[in-house]
Short mmCIF file of C-alpha atoms in Angstrom, two decimals:
data_model
loop_
_atom_site.label_atom_id
_atom_site.label_comp_id
_atom_site.label_asym_id
_atom_site.label_seq_id
_atom_site.Cartn_x
_atom_site.Cartn_y
_atom_site.Cartn_z
CA UNK A 1 -0.14 -0.12 -0.06
CA UNK A 2 1.53 3.29 -1.13
CA UNK A 3 0.97 6.94 -0.65
CA UNK A 4 1.98 9.66 -2.92
CA UNK A 5 1.90 13.22 -1.74
CA UNK A 6 2.55 16.10 -4.21
CA UNK A 7 2.11 19.80 -4.60
CA UNK A 8 0.89 21.76 -7.64
CA UNK A 9 2.25 24.93 -9.10
CA UNK A 10 -0.24 27.80 -8.63
CA UNK A 11 0.36 28.82 -12.27
CA UNK A 12 0.41 25.64 -14.28
CA UNK A 13 -1.21 22.91 -12.24
CA UNK A 14 1.88 20.80 -12.97
CA UNK A 15 3.28 18.72 -9.99
CA UNK A 16 6.53 20.23 -8.72
CA UNK A 17 7.23 17.96 -5.88
CA UNK A 18 6.47 14.33 -5.23
CA UNK A 19 6.90 12.15 -2.18
CA UNK A 20 6.25 8.34 -2.27
CA UNK A 21 5.70 6.74 1.16
CA UNK A 22 7.22 4.28 2.20
CA UNK A 23 10.37 5.34 0.39
CA UNK A 24 11.94 1.90 0.39
CA UNK A 25 9.67 -0.90 -0.88
CA UNK A 26 11.06 -4.35 -2.22
CA UNK A 27 8.95 -5.82 -4.97
CA UNK A 28 10.26 -9.06 -6.40
CA UNK A 29 10.19 -8.94 -10.04
CA UNK A 30 9.82 -12.71 -10.22
CA UNK A 31 9.84 -15.54 -7.67
CA UNK A 32 13.39 -17.27 -7.34
CA UNK A 33 13.99 -20.60 -8.43
CA UNK A 34 15.20 -21.58 -5.03
CA UNK A 35 13.67 -20.25 -2.01
CA UNK A 36 15.99 -19.71 1.16
CA UNK A 37 14.02 -18.61 4.01
CA UNK A 38 15.30 -17.34 7.40
CA UNK A 39 13.19 -16.69 10.28
CA UNK A 40 13.96 -14.77 13.28
CA UNK A 41 11.35 -16.24 15.60
CA UNK A 42 10.07 -17.44 19.03
CA UNK A 43 7.72 -20.14 20.04
CA UNK A 44 4.95 -18.94 17.89
CA UNK A 45 6.85 -20.31 14.85
CA UNK A 46 8.89 -23.00 16.75
CA UNK A 47 5.71 -24.85 17.74
CA UNK A 48 4.90 -27.78 15.40
CA UNK A 49 8.18 -27.19 13.70
CA UNK A 50 6.88 -24.85 10.92
CA UNK A 51 10.06 -24.91 8.90
CA UNK A 52 9.59 -28.86 8.51
CA UNK A 53 6.03 -28.27 7.42
CA UNK A 54 7.08 -25.77 4.97
CA UNK A 55 9.71 -28.18 3.52
CA UNK A 56 7.15 -30.80 3.07
CA UNK A 57 4.54 -28.25 1.47
CA UNK A 58 7.37 -27.03 -1.03
CA UNK A 59 8.38 -30.65 -1.98
CA UNK A 60 4.69 -31.41 -2.59
CA UNK A 61 4.23 -28.34 -4.74
CA UNK A 62 7.42 -29.20 -6.65
CA UNK A 63 9.35 -26.04 -5.36
CA UNK A 64 12.99 -25.99 -4.09
CA UNK A 65 12.47 -24.44 -0.76
CA UNK A 66 14.39 -24.30 2.51
CA UNK A 67 13.39 -22.60 5.69
CA UNK A 68 16.07 -22.17 8.49
CA UNK A 69 14.76 -20.98 11.87
CA UNK A 70 16.59 -18.92 14.52
CA UNK A 71 14.68 -19.54 17.60
CA UNK A 72 14.89 -17.86 21.02
CA UNK A 73 11.86 -18.86 23.06
CA UNK A 74 9.92 -15.94 24.50
CA UNK A 75 12.25 -13.35 23.28
CA UNK A 76 11.59 -10.17 21.36
CA UNK A 77 13.21 -8.77 18.06
CA UNK A 78 14.96 -6.29 20.28
CA UNK A 79 16.57 -9.08 22.17
CA UNK A 80 17.72 -10.68 19.03
CA UNK A 81 19.30 -7.25 17.81
CA UNK A 82 21.23 -6.80 21.08
CA UNK A 83 22.42 -10.35 21.56
CA UNK A 84 25.66 -9.72 19.62
CA UNK A 85 27.08 -10.22 16.24
CA UNK A 86 28.84 -13.64 16.64
CA UNK A 87 28.42 -16.84 18.62
CA UNK A 88 26.48 -16.95 21.79
CA UNK A 89 25.93 -19.50 24.40
CA UNK A 90 22.97 -20.77 22.32
CA UNK A 91 24.80 -20.79 18.98
CA UNK A 92 25.11 -18.31 16.34
CA UNK A 93 23.47 -14.83 16.90
CA UNK A 94 20.61 -13.66 14.65
CA UNK A 95 22.87 -11.16 13.21
CA UNK A 96 25.53 -13.91 12.30
CA UNK A 97 22.60 -15.87 10.61
CA UNK A 98 21.51 -12.90 8.71
CA UNK A 99 25.11 -12.59 7.34
CA UNK A 100 25.58 -16.25 6.73
CA UNK A 101 23.64 -16.60 3.35
CA UNK A 102 21.85 -14.87 0.64
CA UNK A 103 18.67 -15.53 1.90
CA UNK A 104 15.64 -14.72 -0.50
CA UNK A 105 13.16 -14.13 2.20
CA UNK A 106 13.66 -13.14 6.09
CA UNK A 107 10.63 -13.53 8.45
CA UNK A 108 10.60 -11.41 11.46
CA UNK A 109 8.37 -12.68 14.41
CA UNK A 110 7.81 -10.33 17.22
CA UNK A 111 7.00 -11.62 20.83
CA UNK A 112 3.36 -12.43 21.02
CA UNK A 113 2.17 -9.50 23.14
CA UNK A 114 4.71 -6.80 22.55
CA UNK A 115 2.97 -5.22 19.42
CA UNK A 116 0.01 -4.53 21.76
CA UNK A 117 1.75 -3.45 24.85
CA UNK A 118 4.79 -1.59 23.45
CA UNK A 119 4.04 -0.53 19.74
CA UNK A 120 6.68 2.10 19.95
CA UNK A 121 9.62 -0.26 20.53
CA UNK A 122 8.06 -2.62 18.24
CA UNK A 123 8.54 -0.18 15.39
CA UNK A 124 12.13 0.87 16.42
CA UNK A 125 12.99 -2.89 16.55
CA UNK A 126 11.86 -3.38 12.97
CA UNK A 127 13.59 -0.35 11.74
CA UNK A 128 16.90 -1.51 13.23
CA UNK A 129 16.54 -4.92 11.63
CA UNK A 130 15.41 -3.64 8.30
CA UNK A 131 18.60 -1.33 8.25
CA UNK A 132 20.72 -4.33 9.47
CA UNK A 133 19.39 -6.67 6.67
CA UNK A 134 19.77 -4.22 3.86
CA UNK A 135 23.40 -3.39 5.01
CA UNK A 136 24.86 -6.87 5.83
CA UNK A 137 22.68 -9.68 4.24
CA UNK A 138 24.50 -11.22 1.16
CA UNK A 139 21.22 -10.59 -0.55
CA UNK A 140 20.40 -6.89 0.30
CA UNK A 141 17.08 -7.35 -1.67
CA UNK A 142 15.74 -10.23 0.65
CA UNK A 143 12.11 -9.75 0.97
CA UNK A 144 11.21 -9.04 4.52
CA UNK A 145 8.10 -10.37 5.90
CA UNK A 146 6.60 -9.48 9.24
CA UNK A 147 4.02 -12.12 10.60
CA UNK A 148 1.06 -10.35 12.24
CA UNK A 149 0.44 -11.91 15.67
CA UNK A 150 -3.14 -13.05 16.93
CA UNK A 151 -4.92 -12.21 20.10
CA UNK A 152 -4.94 -14.71 23.08
CA UNK A 153 -8.01 -16.92 23.47
CA UNK A 154 -8.69 -15.15 26.80
CA UNK A 155 -8.77 -11.63 25.17
CA UNK A 156 -11.67 -9.56 26.82
CA UNK A 157 -11.99 -7.90 23.16
CA UNK A 158 -10.62 -10.50 20.63
CA UNK A 159 -12.04 -8.48 17.71
CA UNK A 160 -10.71 -4.99 19.35
CA UNK A 161 -7.25 -6.61 19.94
CA UNK A 162 -6.94 -7.89 16.42
CA UNK A 163 -7.72 -4.58 14.98
CA UNK A 164 -5.07 -2.88 17.22
CA UNK A 165 -2.53 -5.50 16.15
CA UNK A 166 -3.46 -4.89 12.55
CA UNK A 167 -3.11 -1.20 12.80
CA UNK A 168 0.31 -1.41 14.59
CA UNK A 169 1.53 -3.74 11.94
CA UNK A 170 0.33 -1.75 9.22
CA UNK A 171 1.72 1.46 10.47
CA UNK A 172 5.10 -0.14 10.23
CA UNK A 173 4.50 -1.44 6.85
CA UNK A 174 3.56 2.02 5.54
CA UNK A 175 6.54 3.63 7.28
CA UNK A 176 9.48 1.26 6.24
CA UNK A 177 7.91 -0.76 3.22
CA UNK A 178 8.05 -4.41 4.31
CA UNK A 179 5.38 -6.93 3.79
CA UNK A 180 2.78 -8.01 6.34
CA UNK A 181 1.53 -11.51 6.57
CA UNK A 182 -1.80 -10.88 8.46
CA UNK A 183 -2.03 -14.22 10.35
CA UNK A 184 -4.07 -12.71 13.24
CA UNK A 185 -6.78 -11.49 10.87
CA UNK A 186 -7.15 -15.23 9.60
CA UNK A 187 -7.83 -16.29 13.25
CA UNK A 188 -10.43 -13.56 13.61
CA UNK A 189 -12.08 -14.45 10.32
CA UNK A 190 -12.40 -18.02 11.39
CA UNK A 191 -13.89 -16.88 14.75
CA UNK A 192 -16.48 -14.53 12.95
CA UNK A 193 -17.49 -17.18 10.40
CA UNK A 194 -17.40 -20.41 12.34
CA UNK A 195 -17.55 -19.27 15.95
CA UNK A 196 -15.64 -19.28 19.20
CA UNK A 197 -15.12 -23.27 19.35
CA UNK A 198 -13.71 -23.22 15.77
CA UNK A 199 -11.30 -20.41 16.56
CA UNK A 200 -10.03 -22.11 19.67
CA UNK A 201 -9.12 -25.14 17.76
CA UNK A 202 -6.28 -22.99 16.37
CA UNK A 203 -4.50 -22.82 19.84
CA UNK A 204 -2.90 -25.21 22.00
CA UNK A 205 -2.72 -23.48 25.16
CA UNK A 206 -4.55 -20.15 24.54
CA UNK A 207 -1.48 -18.57 22.75
CA UNK A 208 0.44 -21.06 20.66
CA UNK A 209 -0.88 -22.50 17.45
CA UNK A 210 -2.26 -25.93 17.08
CA UNK A 211 -1.03 -28.26 14.11
CA UNK A 212 -4.33 -27.01 12.41
CA UNK A 213 -2.98 -23.39 12.66
CA UNK A 214 0.47 -23.91 11.62
CA UNK A 215 0.87 -21.35 8.79
#
């Protein structure tokens, strides 16, 4: 989604200034022959081993795809950014992973509740990661995808929390030009169409995805 702002000359009516927002948008001209996906994630993707599910789907579709996950359970993207540039006690840091290959896609998964409770730092964390990827990844044009989280089952206002999440994620997309995968909206769409019981089958514990919801 883009916005073009301009000003018109009072004399001629001809545009004299244009500003495209966001300024940096990465659009893949064509899909690569080989997908090399890196995800910086927490338990929301680690549950059900989503990378293994992705590989199975890729094979069944006749595609050459590999998904590598970088998991720190319960951690935020800010934690990933600040954990260092090299090896850590848990293995390679997220920054080291980003530099390690010419990834075609990089997925950023924020801690489950932070986009609701601290949208300001959420935005700043995304800015830091986009700048780092564009500067240090072997493929500076890797497509960056931010997965939109979903509300908890015990949310007092599931629809309202879903809308807040969507608004906060789209504000980031508009400002820094990355792709949003609106998973949380799918959860809410199932709730609206099929009811609370159907929505609840998408969870294992009120927060993490069930096998049915592994996306």
